[in-house]
GROMACS .gro file of C-alpha atoms in nm:
model
  474
    1MET     CA    1  -0.389  -1.893   1.481
    2ASN     CA    2  -0.067  -2.052   1.631
    3THR     CA    3  -0.011  -1.750   1.821
    4GLN     CA    4   0.298  -1.953   1.988
    5GLU     CA    5   0.447  -2.147   1.704
    6PHE     CA    6   0.649  -2.034   1.421
    7TYR     CA    7   0.620  -2.141   1.088
    8ILE     CA    8   0.972  -2.250   0.955
    9ASN     CA    9   1.054  -2.512   0.637
   10GLY     CA   10   0.666  -2.563   0.601
   11GLN     CA   11   0.499  -2.648   0.931
   12TRP     CA   12   0.414  -2.464   1.253
   13VAL     CA   13   0.692  -2.532   1.489
   14ALA     CA   14   0.786  -2.458   1.880
   15PRO     CA   15   0.997  -2.223   1.945
   16ASN     CA   16   1.321  -2.209   2.127
   17SER     CA   17   1.276  -1.988   2.336
   18ALA     CA   18   1.080  -1.907   2.581
   19ALA     CA   19   0.966  -1.563   2.589
   20THR     CA   20   0.662  -1.363   2.518
   21MET     CA   21   0.450  -1.090   2.407
   22ASP     CA   22   0.195  -0.986   2.491
   23VAL     CA   23  -0.022  -0.838   2.208
   24ILE     CA   24  -0.265  -0.507   2.287
   25ASN     CA   25  -0.597  -0.374   2.184
   26PRO     CA   26  -0.534  -0.056   2.115
   27SER     CA   27  -0.896   0.093   2.154
   28THR     CA   28  -0.949  -0.126   2.497
   29GLU     CA   29  -0.644  -0.136   2.586
   30GLU     CA   30  -0.633  -0.479   2.676
   31VAL     CA   31  -0.389  -0.843   2.569
   32CYS     CA   32  -0.604  -0.944   2.289
   33ALA     CA   33  -0.332  -1.197   2.260
   34THR     CA   34   0.014  -1.324   2.377
   35ILE     CA   35   0.350  -1.431   2.079
   36ALA     CA   36   0.592  -1.665   2.129
   37ILE     CA   37   0.933  -1.424   2.076
   38GLY     CA   38   1.242  -1.587   1.847
   39ASN     CA   39   1.547  -1.617   1.949
   40GLN     CA   40   1.924  -1.677   1.758
   41ALA     CA   41   1.789  -2.056   1.698
   42ASP     CA   42   1.505  -1.947   1.620
   43THR     CA   43   1.646  -1.726   1.299
   44ASP     CA   44   1.922  -1.997   1.260
   45ALA     CA   45   1.647  -2.252   1.175
   46ALA     CA   46   1.461  -2.019   0.961
   47VAL     CA   47   1.743  -1.912   0.733
   48ALA     CA   48   1.833  -2.261   0.708
   49ALA     CA   49   1.511  -2.316   0.570
   50ALA     CA   50   1.479  -2.068   0.346
   51LYS     CA   51   1.886  -2.114   0.238
   52ALA     CA   52   1.766  -2.509   0.154
   53ALA     CA   53   1.481  -2.402  -0.076
   54PHE     CA   54   1.632  -2.174  -0.284
   55PRO     CA   55   1.807  -2.390  -0.529
   56GLY     CA   56   1.456  -2.541  -0.630
   57TRP     CA   57   1.247  -2.270  -0.588
   58SER     CA   58   1.486  -2.028  -0.764
   59GLN     CA   59   1.445  -2.285  -1.078
   60THR     CA   60   1.074  -2.350  -1.101
   61ASN     CA   61   0.878  -2.175  -1.413
   62LYS     CA   62   0.672  -1.881  -1.402
   63ALA     CA   63   0.348  -2.076  -1.461
   64ASP     CA   64   0.412  -2.329  -1.145
   65ARG     CA   65   0.463  -2.029  -0.972
   66VAL     CA   66   0.187  -1.762  -1.094
   67ALA     CA   67  -0.041  -2.119  -0.997
   68LEU     CA   68   0.082  -2.074  -0.629
   69LEU     CA   69   0.036  -1.749  -0.624
   70GLN     CA   70  -0.314  -1.742  -0.765
   71LYS     CA   71  -0.438  -2.014  -0.517
   72PHE     CA   72  -0.304  -1.749  -0.259
   73ARG     CA   73  -0.508  -1.440  -0.407
   74ASP     CA   74  -0.765  -1.711  -0.362
   75ILE     CA   75  -0.747  -1.769  -0.054
   76TYR     CA   76  -0.683  -1.348   0.067
   77VAL     CA   77  -1.024  -1.333  -0.043
   78SER     CA   78  -1.176  -1.608   0.122
   79ARG     CA   79  -1.084  -1.507   0.381
   80ALA     CA   80  -1.047  -1.140   0.396
   81GLU     CA   81  -1.308  -1.079   0.692
   82ASP     CA   82  -1.005  -1.269   0.915
   83MET     CA   83  -0.787  -1.104   0.824
   84ALA     CA   84  -0.995  -0.744   0.841
   85GLN     CA   85  -1.070  -0.841   1.191
   86ALA     CA   86  -0.675  -0.956   1.287
   87ILE     CA   87  -0.528  -0.618   1.158
   88SER     CA   88  -0.850  -0.401   1.321
   89THR     CA   89  -0.823  -0.564   1.655
   90GLU     CA   90  -0.434  -0.566   1.674
   91MET     CA   91  -0.384  -0.223   1.561
   92GLY     CA   92  -0.693   0.028   1.571
   93ALA     CA   93  -0.824  -0.038   1.186
   94PRO     CA   94  -1.212   0.052   1.260
   95GLN     CA   95  -1.392  -0.151   1.033
   96GLN     CA   96  -1.423  -0.066   0.711
   97LEU     CA   97  -1.091   0.067   0.664
   98ALA     CA   98  -0.990  -0.257   0.752
   99ARG     CA   99  -1.237  -0.441   0.514
  100VAL     CA  100  -1.200  -0.181   0.225
  101GLN     CA  101  -0.769  -0.032   0.237
  102GLN     CA  102  -0.615  -0.205   0.479
  103ILE     CA  103  -0.763  -0.516   0.253
  104GLY     CA  104  -0.883  -0.419  -0.018
  105ALA     CA  105  -0.463  -0.276  -0.032
  106GLY     CA  106  -0.364  -0.627  -0.072
  107THR     CA  107  -0.510  -0.763  -0.367
  108TRP     CA  108  -0.433  -0.493  -0.537
  109HIS     CA  109  -0.069  -0.534  -0.496
  110ILE     CA  110  -0.150  -0.920  -0.569
  111ASP     CA  111  -0.305  -0.842  -0.877
  112GLY     CA  112  -0.047  -0.550  -0.977
  113PHE     CA  113   0.195  -0.780  -0.930
  114LEU     CA  114   0.051  -1.079  -1.089
  115LYS     CA  115   0.006  -0.870  -1.400
  116ALA     CA  116   0.358  -0.722  -1.413
  117PHE     CA  117   0.501  -1.097  -1.313
  118ASP     CA  118   0.294  -1.184  -1.670
  119GLY     CA  119   0.497  -0.981  -1.909
  120PHE     CA  120   0.819  -0.958  -1.712
  121GLU     CA  121   1.100  -1.085  -1.903
  122PHE     CA  122   1.388  -1.261  -1.742
  123GLU     CA  123   1.593  -1.318  -2.013
  124LYS     CA  124   1.728  -1.061  -2.366
  125MET     CA  125   1.893  -1.019  -2.553
  126HIS     CA  126   2.222  -0.763  -2.539
  127THR     CA  127   2.406  -0.837  -2.874
  128PRO     CA  128   2.313  -1.159  -3.095
  129THR     CA  129   2.561  -1.376  -2.923
  130GLU     CA  130   2.509  -1.259  -2.544
  131ALA     CA  131   2.184  -1.255  -2.252
  132THR     CA  132   2.164  -1.037  -1.958
  133LEU     CA  133   1.953  -1.267  -1.714
  134LEU     CA  134   1.755  -1.121  -1.435
  135GLU     CA  135   1.817  -1.412  -1.153
  136PRO     CA  136   1.647  -1.397  -0.830
  137ILE     CA  137   1.886  -1.270  -0.515
  138GLY     CA  138   1.858  -1.587  -0.293
  139VAL     CA  139   1.695  -1.589   0.056
  140CYS     CA  140   1.563  -1.242   0.154
  141ALA     CA  141   1.497  -1.139   0.549
  142LEU     CA  142   1.160  -0.947   0.506
  143ILE     CA  143   1.087  -0.699   0.836
  144THR     CA  144   0.734  -0.509   0.762
  145PRO     CA  145   0.580  -0.257   0.979
  146TRP     CA  146   0.280  -0.263   1.219
  147ASN     CA  147   0.020   0.066   1.012
  148TRP     CA  148  -0.039  -0.122   0.660
  149PRO     CA  149   0.009  -0.450   0.793
  150MET     CA  150  -0.077  -0.661   0.509
  151ASN     CA  151  -0.043  -0.391   0.228
  152GLN     CA  152   0.372  -0.414   0.329
  153ILE     CA  153   0.397  -0.768   0.409
  154ILE     CA  154   0.223  -0.900   0.040
  155LEU     CA  155   0.438  -0.550  -0.127
  156LYS     CA  156   0.752  -0.738  -0.037
  157VAL     CA  157   0.629  -1.141   0.021
  158ILE     CA  158   0.494  -1.191  -0.329
  159PRO     CA  159   0.739  -1.069  -0.522
  160ALA     CA  160   1.033  -1.141  -0.355
  161ILE     CA  161   0.860  -1.529  -0.399
  162ALA     CA  162   0.747  -1.481  -0.741
  163THR     CA  163   1.097  -1.388  -0.840
  164GLY     CA  164   1.220  -1.715  -0.735
  165CYS     CA  165   1.342  -1.581  -0.449
  166THR     CA  166   1.309  -1.755  -0.054
  167VAL     CA  167   1.209  -1.546   0.247
  168VAL     CA  168   1.180  -1.493   0.608
  169LEU     CA  169   0.925  -1.314   0.708
  170LYS     CA  170   0.951  -1.094   1.050
  171PRO     CA  171   0.640  -0.915   1.101
  172SER     CA  172   0.551  -0.630   1.358
  173GLU     CA  173   0.536  -0.749   1.724
  174VAL     CA  174   0.305  -0.490   1.821
  175SER     CA  175   0.045  -0.625   1.485
  176PRO     CA  176   0.171  -0.970   1.417
  177LEU     CA  177  -0.194  -1.118   1.396
  178SER     CA  178  -0.166  -1.034   1.053
  179GLY     CA  179   0.106  -1.235   0.983
  180ILE     CA  180   0.059  -1.477   1.133
  181LEU     CA  181  -0.281  -1.527   0.920
  182PHE     CA  182  -0.037  -1.473   0.625
  183ALA     CA  183   0.151  -1.746   0.694
  184GLU     CA  184  -0.199  -1.957   0.728
  185PHE     CA  185  -0.291  -1.881   0.427
  186MET     CA  186   0.058  -1.952   0.203
  187HIS     CA  187   0.023  -2.299   0.390
  188GLU     CA  188  -0.232  -2.380   0.217
  189ALA     CA  189  -0.140  -2.277  -0.086
  190GLY     CA  190   0.049  -2.503  -0.120
  191PHE     CA  191   0.426  -2.335  -0.134
  192PRO     CA  192   0.718  -2.602  -0.134
  193ALA     CA  193   0.839  -2.606   0.212
  194GLY     CA  194   1.153  -2.321   0.357
  195VAL     CA  195   1.013  -2.112   0.045
  196PHE     CA  196   0.799  -1.863   0.311
  197ASN     CA  197   0.879  -1.877   0.635
  198LEU     CA  198   0.768  -1.718   0.980
  199VAL     CA  199   0.968  -1.608   1.246
  200ASN     CA  200   0.824  -1.398   1.510
  201GLY     CA  201   1.043  -1.143   1.664
  202ASP     CA  202   1.110  -0.745   1.793
  203GLY     CA  203   1.404  -0.566   1.629
  204LEU     CA  204   1.617  -0.546   1.811
  205GLY     CA  205   1.614  -0.969   1.845
  206VAL     CA  206   1.477  -1.121   1.519
  207GLY     CA  207   1.536  -0.817   1.312
  208SER     CA  208   1.877  -0.783   1.399
  209GLN     CA  209   1.992  -1.124   1.380
  210LEU     CA  210   1.842  -1.099   1.025
  211SER     CA  211   1.976  -0.834   0.914
  212CYS     CA  212   2.313  -0.957   0.987
  213HIS     CA  213   2.324  -1.284   0.910
  214PRO     CA  214   2.574  -1.408   0.690
  215ASP     CA  215   2.299  -1.713   0.538
  216VAL     CA  216   2.097  -1.362   0.459
  217ASP     CA  217   2.118  -1.214   0.127
  218MET     CA  218   1.906  -0.928   0.126
  219VAL     CA  219   1.695  -0.705   0.403
  220SER     CA  220   1.415  -0.567   0.291
  221PHE     CA  221   1.329  -0.364   0.564
  222THR     CA  222   0.980  -0.066   0.615
  223GLY     CA  223   0.943   0.090   0.916
  224SER     CA  224   1.144   0.456   1.072
  225SER     CA  225   1.435   0.633   0.916
  226ARG     CA  226   1.612   0.539   1.293
  227ALA     CA  227   1.577   0.146   1.271
  228GLY     CA  228   1.696   0.160   0.883
  229ILE     CA  229   1.990   0.347   0.936
  230ALA     CA  230   2.087   0.084   1.250
  231ILE     CA  231   1.994  -0.262   0.972
  232SER     CA  232   2.218  -0.086   0.712
  233LYS     CA  233   2.482  -0.091   0.980
  234VAL     CA  234   2.475  -0.405   1.091
  235ALA     CA  235   2.404  -0.585   0.773
  236ALA     CA  236   2.744  -0.385   0.598
  237ASP     CA  237   2.951  -0.587   0.774
  238THR     CA  238   2.812  -0.895   0.455
  239LEU     CA  239   2.730  -0.665   0.183
  240LYS     CA  240   2.423  -0.794   0.186
  241ARG     CA  241   2.161  -0.607  -0.019
  242VAL     CA  242   1.913  -0.357   0.166
  243SER     CA  243   1.614  -0.226   0.070
  244LEU     CA  244   1.441   0.064   0.285
  245GLU     CA  245   1.122   0.222   0.293
  246LEU     CA  246   1.119   0.434   0.558
  247GLY     CA  247   0.935   0.749   0.719
  248GLY     CA  248   0.793   1.079   0.523
  249LYS     CA  249   0.702   1.421   0.626
  250GLY     CA  250   0.477   1.515   0.303
  251ALA     CA  251   0.427   1.882   0.211
  252ASN     CA  252   0.082   1.910   0.052
  253ILE     CA  253   0.143   2.237  -0.189
  254ILE     CA  254  -0.199   2.451  -0.233
  255PHE     CA  255  -0.184   2.752  -0.486
  256ALA     CA  256  -0.436   2.966  -0.432
  257ASP     CA  257  -0.603   2.804  -0.783
  258ALA     CA  258  -0.656   2.483  -0.657
  259ASP     CA  259  -1.015   2.392  -0.641
  260GLU     CA  260  -1.247   2.461  -0.367
  261ASP     CA  261  -1.175   2.095  -0.172
  262ALA     CA  262  -0.867   2.029  -0.168
  263VAL     CA  263  -0.783   2.171   0.185
  264ASN     CA  264  -1.056   1.931   0.304
  265ARG     CA  265  -0.912   1.680   0.086
  266GLY     CA  266  -0.539   1.737   0.216
  267ALA     CA  267  -0.716   1.741   0.621
  268ALA     CA  268  -0.854   1.363   0.551
  269ARG     CA  269  -0.633   1.251   0.397
  270CYS     CA  270  -0.369   1.336   0.649
  271PHE     CA  271  -0.599   1.166   0.945
  272ARG     CA  272  -0.648   0.865   0.776
  273ASN     CA  273  -0.539   0.621   1.008
  274SER     CA  274  -0.511   0.851   1.261
  275GLY     CA  275  -0.213   1.013   1.079
  276GLN     CA  276  -0.005   0.648   1.101
  277SER     CA  277   0.068   0.655   0.758
  278CYS     CA  278   0.470   0.733   0.648
  279ASN     CA  279   0.288   0.907   0.281
  280ALA     CA  280   0.063   1.155   0.499
  281PRO     CA  281   0.070   1.491   0.434
  282THR     CA  282   0.103   1.611   0.743
  283ARG     CA  283   0.267   1.968   0.578
  284MET     CA  284   0.005   2.160   0.425
  285LEU     CA  285   0.135   2.466   0.246
  286VAL     CA  286  -0.120   2.753   0.127
  287GLU     CA  287  -0.020   3.022  -0.070
  288ARG     CA  288  -0.122   3.401   0.143
  289SER     CA  289  -0.417   3.505  -0.067
  290ARG     CA  290  -0.597   3.151   0.065
  291TYR     CA  291  -0.417   3.100   0.394
  292ASP     CA  292  -0.695   3.255   0.640
  293GLU     CA  293  -0.935   3.029   0.523
  294ALA     CA  294  -0.744   2.729   0.434
  295VAL     CA  295  -0.690   2.707   0.878
  296ILE     CA  296  -1.056   2.758   0.904
  297GLN     CA  297  -1.094   2.436   0.636
  298ALA     CA  298  -0.883   2.206   0.789
  299ALA     CA  299  -0.986   2.361   1.129
  300ALA     CA  300  -1.345   2.293   1.024
  301THR     CA  301  -1.246   1.946   0.867
  302ALA     CA  302  -1.068   1.750   1.224
  303GLU     CA  303  -1.368   1.896   1.451
  304ALA     CA  304  -1.608   1.688   1.178
  305THR     CA  305  -1.364   1.360   1.251
  306ARG     CA  306  -1.474   1.125   1.449
  307VAL     CA  307  -1.304   0.895   1.682
  308GLY     CA  308  -1.435   0.585   1.807
  309PRO     CA  309  -1.292   0.175   1.841
  310ALA     CA  310  -1.223  -0.015   1.594
  311SER     CA  311  -1.504  -0.229   1.672
  312GLU     CA  312  -1.713   0.023   1.550
  313GLU     CA  313  -1.901   0.042   1.215
  314GLY     CA  314  -1.869   0.383   1.035
  315GLU     CA  315  -1.670   0.643   0.826
  316HIS     CA  316  -1.413   0.739   1.167
  317ILE     CA  317  -1.098   0.672   1.291
  318GLY     CA  318  -0.938   0.453   1.558
  319PRO     CA  319  -0.676   0.441   1.845
  320VAL     CA  320  -0.326   0.530   1.743
  321VAL     CA  321  -0.108   0.157   1.748
  322SER     CA  322   0.030   0.198   2.160
  323GLU     CA  323   0.063   0.347   2.438
  324ALA     CA  324   0.445   0.458   2.288
  325GLN     CA  325   0.321   0.605   2.036
  326PHE     CA  326   0.012   0.784   2.209
  327THR     CA  327   0.333   0.911   2.469
  328LYS     CA  328   0.486   1.023   2.196
  329ILE     CA  329   0.228   1.194   2.000
  330GLN     CA  330   0.122   1.394   2.304
  331ASP     CA  331   0.394   1.493   2.385
  332LEU     CA  332   0.471   1.720   2.048
  333ILE     CA  333   0.133   1.827   2.041
  334GLU     CA  334   0.220   2.003   2.337
  335ILE     CA  335   0.567   2.104   2.186
  336GLY     CA  336   0.327   2.256   1.959
  337LYS     CA  337   0.126   2.430   2.160
  338LYS     CA  338   0.429   2.656   2.237
  339GLU     CA  339   0.528   2.662   1.885
  340ALA     CA  340   0.225   2.751   1.693
  341ARG     CA  341  -0.081   2.849   1.747
  342LEU     CA  342  -0.335   2.541   1.775
  343VAL     CA  343  -0.669   2.611   1.594
  344ALA     CA  344  -0.767   2.253   1.640
  345GLY     CA  345  -0.755   1.974   1.867
  346GLY     CA  346  -0.522   1.857   2.066
  347THR     CA  347  -0.393   1.662   2.368
  348GLY     CA  348  -0.573   1.445   2.556
  349ARG     CA  349  -0.891   1.198   2.450
  350PRO     CA  350  -1.170   1.275   2.255
  351ASP     CA  351  -1.467   1.373   2.432
  352GLY     CA  352  -1.606   1.076   2.576
  353LEU     CA  353  -1.353   0.815   2.517
  354ASN     CA  354  -1.185   0.756   2.875
  355ARG     CA  355  -0.980   0.463   2.755
  356GLY     CA  356  -0.766   0.289   2.471
  357TYR     CA  357  -0.484   0.560   2.266
  358PHE     CA  358  -0.737   0.801   2.092
  359VAL     CA  359  -0.593   1.119   1.939
  360ARG     CA  360  -0.780   1.423   1.907
  361PRO     CA  361  -0.725   1.556   1.532
  362THR     CA  362  -0.490   1.865   1.505
  363VAL     CA  363  -0.455   2.118   1.332
  364PHE     CA  364  -0.176   2.400   1.368
  365ALA     CA  365  -0.172   2.721   1.205
  366ASP     CA  366   0.119   2.932   1.155
  367VAL     CA  367   0.406   2.704   1.156
  368ASN     CA  368   0.738   2.749   1.009
  369ASN     CA  369   0.959   2.498   0.908
  370ASP     CA  370   1.219   2.565   1.206
  371MET     CA  371   0.934   2.389   1.445
  372GLU     CA  372   0.964   2.039   1.566
  373ILE     CA  373   0.624   1.993   1.455
  374ALA     CA  374   0.731   2.099   1.109
  375ARG     CA  375   1.085   1.830   1.115
  376THR     CA  376   0.995   1.572   1.306
  377GLU     CA  377   0.760   1.263   1.153
  378ILE     CA  378   0.472   1.272   1.403
  379PHE     CA  379   0.311   0.980   1.328
  380GLY     CA  380  -0.090   1.060   1.455
  381PRO     CA  381  -0.355   1.340   1.315
  382VAL     CA  382  -0.145   1.571   1.341
  383LEU     CA  383  -0.157   1.885   1.021
  384SER     CA  384   0.064   2.152   1.036
  385ILE     CA  385  -0.032   2.527   0.846
  386ILE     CA  386   0.273   2.678   0.671
  387PRO     CA  387   0.231   2.983   0.474
  388PHE     CA  388   0.415   3.074   0.125
  389ASP     CA  389   0.368   3.378  -0.106
  390ALA     CA  390   0.562   3.246  -0.439
  391GLU     CA  391   0.584   2.975  -0.648
  392GLU     CA  392   1.013   2.955  -0.581
  393GLU     CA  393   0.927   2.978  -0.184
  394ALA     CA  394   0.684   2.697  -0.162
  395VAL     CA  395   0.929   2.407  -0.347
  396ALA     CA  396   1.207   2.543  -0.111
  397LEU     CA  397   0.958   2.454   0.218
  398ALA     CA  398   0.860   2.156   0.039
  399ASN     CA  399   1.222   2.050  -0.004
  400ASP     CA  400   1.340   2.149   0.341
  401THR     CA  401   1.361   1.819   0.477
  402VAL     CA  402   1.536   1.516   0.544
  403TYR     CA  403   1.280   1.311   0.395
  404GLY     CA  404   1.144   1.302   0.030
  405LEU     CA  405   0.890   0.967   0.014
  406THR     CA  406   0.537   1.183  -0.087
  407ASN     CA  407   0.451   1.511  -0.190
  408TYR     CA  408   0.114   1.686  -0.314
  409VAL     CA  409   0.024   1.999  -0.577
  410GLN     CA  410  -0.324   2.124  -0.646
  411SER     CA  411  -0.354   2.364  -0.871
  412SER     CA  412  -0.541   2.390  -1.203
  413ASP     CA  413  -0.277   2.515  -1.361
  414ASP     CA  414  -0.169   2.218  -1.531
  415ALA     CA  415   0.201   2.383  -1.631
  416LYS     CA  416   0.224   2.496  -1.261
  417ARG     CA  417   0.142   2.133  -1.149
  418MET     CA  418   0.400   1.955  -1.350
  419ARG     CA  419   0.659   2.244  -1.270
  420VAL     CA  420   0.599   2.201  -0.940
  421GLY     CA  421   0.647   1.782  -0.922
  422ARG     CA  422   0.914   1.782  -1.151
  423GLN     CA  423   1.153   2.041  -0.906
  424LEU     CA  424   1.013   1.808  -0.519
  425ARG     CA  425   1.311   1.571  -0.398
  426SER     CA  426   1.081   1.292  -0.317
  427GLY     CA  427   0.976   0.932  -0.470
  428MET     CA  428   0.587   1.024  -0.515
  429VAL     CA  429   0.466   1.395  -0.592
  430GLU     CA  430   0.091   1.308  -0.606
  431THR     CA  431  -0.138   1.614  -0.758
  432ASN     CA  432  -0.502   1.743  -0.773
  433GLY     CA  433  -0.589   1.375  -0.554
  434LYS     CA  434  -0.544   1.152  -0.837
  435GLY     CA  435  -0.401   0.849  -0.701
  436PHE     CA  436  -0.108   0.629  -0.846
  437ALA     CA  437  -0.144   0.375  -1.075
  438GLN     CA  438  -0.187  -0.051  -1.003
  439GLY     CA  439   0.204  -0.069  -1.048
  440SER     CA  440   0.319   0.225  -0.967
  441PRO     CA  441   0.720   0.268  -0.822
  442PHE     CA  442   0.649   0.339  -0.423
  443GLY     CA  443   0.922   0.464  -0.226
  444GLY     CA  444   1.081   0.775  -0.147
  445TYR     CA  445   1.413   0.973  -0.141
  446LYS     CA  446   1.711   1.040   0.134
  447GLN     CA  447   1.589   0.945   0.422
  448SER     CA  448   1.254   0.764   0.314
  449GLY     CA  449   1.451   0.541   0.210
  450ASN     CA  450   1.608   0.372  -0.124
  451GLY     CA  451   1.376   0.112  -0.294
  452ARG     CA  452   1.129   0.125  -0.533
  453GLU     CA  453   0.816  -0.122  -0.459
  454GLY     CA  454   0.449  -0.205  -0.666
  455GLY     CA  455   0.458  -0.384  -0.999
  456ALA     CA  456   0.748  -0.456  -1.242
  457PHE     CA  457   0.981  -0.173  -0.941
  458GLY     CA  458   0.927  -0.420  -0.713
  459LEU     CA  459   0.976  -0.778  -0.886
  460HIS     CA  460   1.332  -0.587  -1.037
  461GLU     CA  461   1.379  -0.571  -0.597
  462PHE     CA  462   1.445  -0.879  -0.599
  463LEU     CA  463   1.644  -1.044  -0.864
  464GLU     CA  464   2.059  -0.972  -0.971
  465VAL     CA  465   2.175  -0.891  -1.284
  466LYS     CA  466   2.403  -1.163  -1.515
  467ALA     CA  467   2.572  -1.086  -1.818
  468LEU     CA  468   2.601  -1.408  -2.025
  469SER     CA  469   2.824  -1.422  -2.354
  470GLY     CA  470   2.817  -1.732  -2.617
  471PHE     CA  471   2.446  -1.783  -2.526
  472VAL     CA  472   2.234  -2.005  -2.657
  473ALA     CA  473   1.866  -2.064  -2.650
  474ASP     CA  474   1.698  -2.322  -2.447
   0.00000   0.00000   0.00000
């Protein structure tokens, strides 16, 4: 694995900077790799390669692009175990989670894009003599997070390249090993030089350099709302398109008539990936008549959730990704103990674990929306339970947040589920545990961002619209 080099213009190259950064295994707190960190010269070289490749790549036909994407998919599947181990080591996903969900999310989205791309029309007649053309936007800077590495890299790189864009990827410096492997797969698949480029670095360095670069036509970013705001500001001077997928504080509304497993299902979903998912249902809103029972059930789910090293097999959760993340979560749990009623978990590591960034699955009851634990995206296995008395109150509580990514509704009354779902101010509403279909649009309202990823919606993110009169087909 070329941890000391960047992938630029179809080859692995030494960085211009001597700066490096250690990658920490969160299960052991030990260094598992050291990566090179780029500077302005590295960023400029990657952008220049993408810019030079764009005229040729943008004019290739769909069949040629599909052939390369399919070849990449085959390589991705054949080296899935290598990728799973990289993700498990760098960000703490346990073996089963890494193999099934972390890697599986990538395959799922590749297949969804290939399916959408097959019937995608880049030219449509607006009138008998005028066409509407969809054309690639140009050079795209793709800045991805550490929590679902392949999910987010594939949600950006594949549609950008499929539509004829060229890209520079900056994966998270916290979990860069999976991104480096991804670059190896792209090279093996045989994409032309400059179509895909990778430079490692942090947000303040390479991330900011890409965001304000005059030769970058679009930035697609997934991460915190704070970073999304900063990227938007530095990108404004060049008026480039900025697509953002940001944080969340999802409400899970559980009505009294919800199925008996609704509470356990919601709590387990909150704790999945050690709570490090922007769409996690971290606020559980429970109708008053079922509230006491729900608190007991959620606490039991937390206590039954095993925590252990990522290297171990089994259906447990691993550590959170870093010392900084661990400290932030511990501080917020301490705040929660002063604000609400702690019914499971708490500060400190789980019993038997004295090393690694492991967090106890934690549940707070008697929470209200004015509390910090109800308003802040904790990004750890911490659930807040809030009672409500009426449907209108539940909707108001769910919408009383700066975020709007994913909300959840649990009820046996179909009319109520649909009525509430339509009133929730979020890009996605999942009801009764029914997951979303392949190609569904992933994205949010308000401070959860402005982009949509997945399927045809994800392809549109990387396209410009052109009107052409006097049109004559080739």
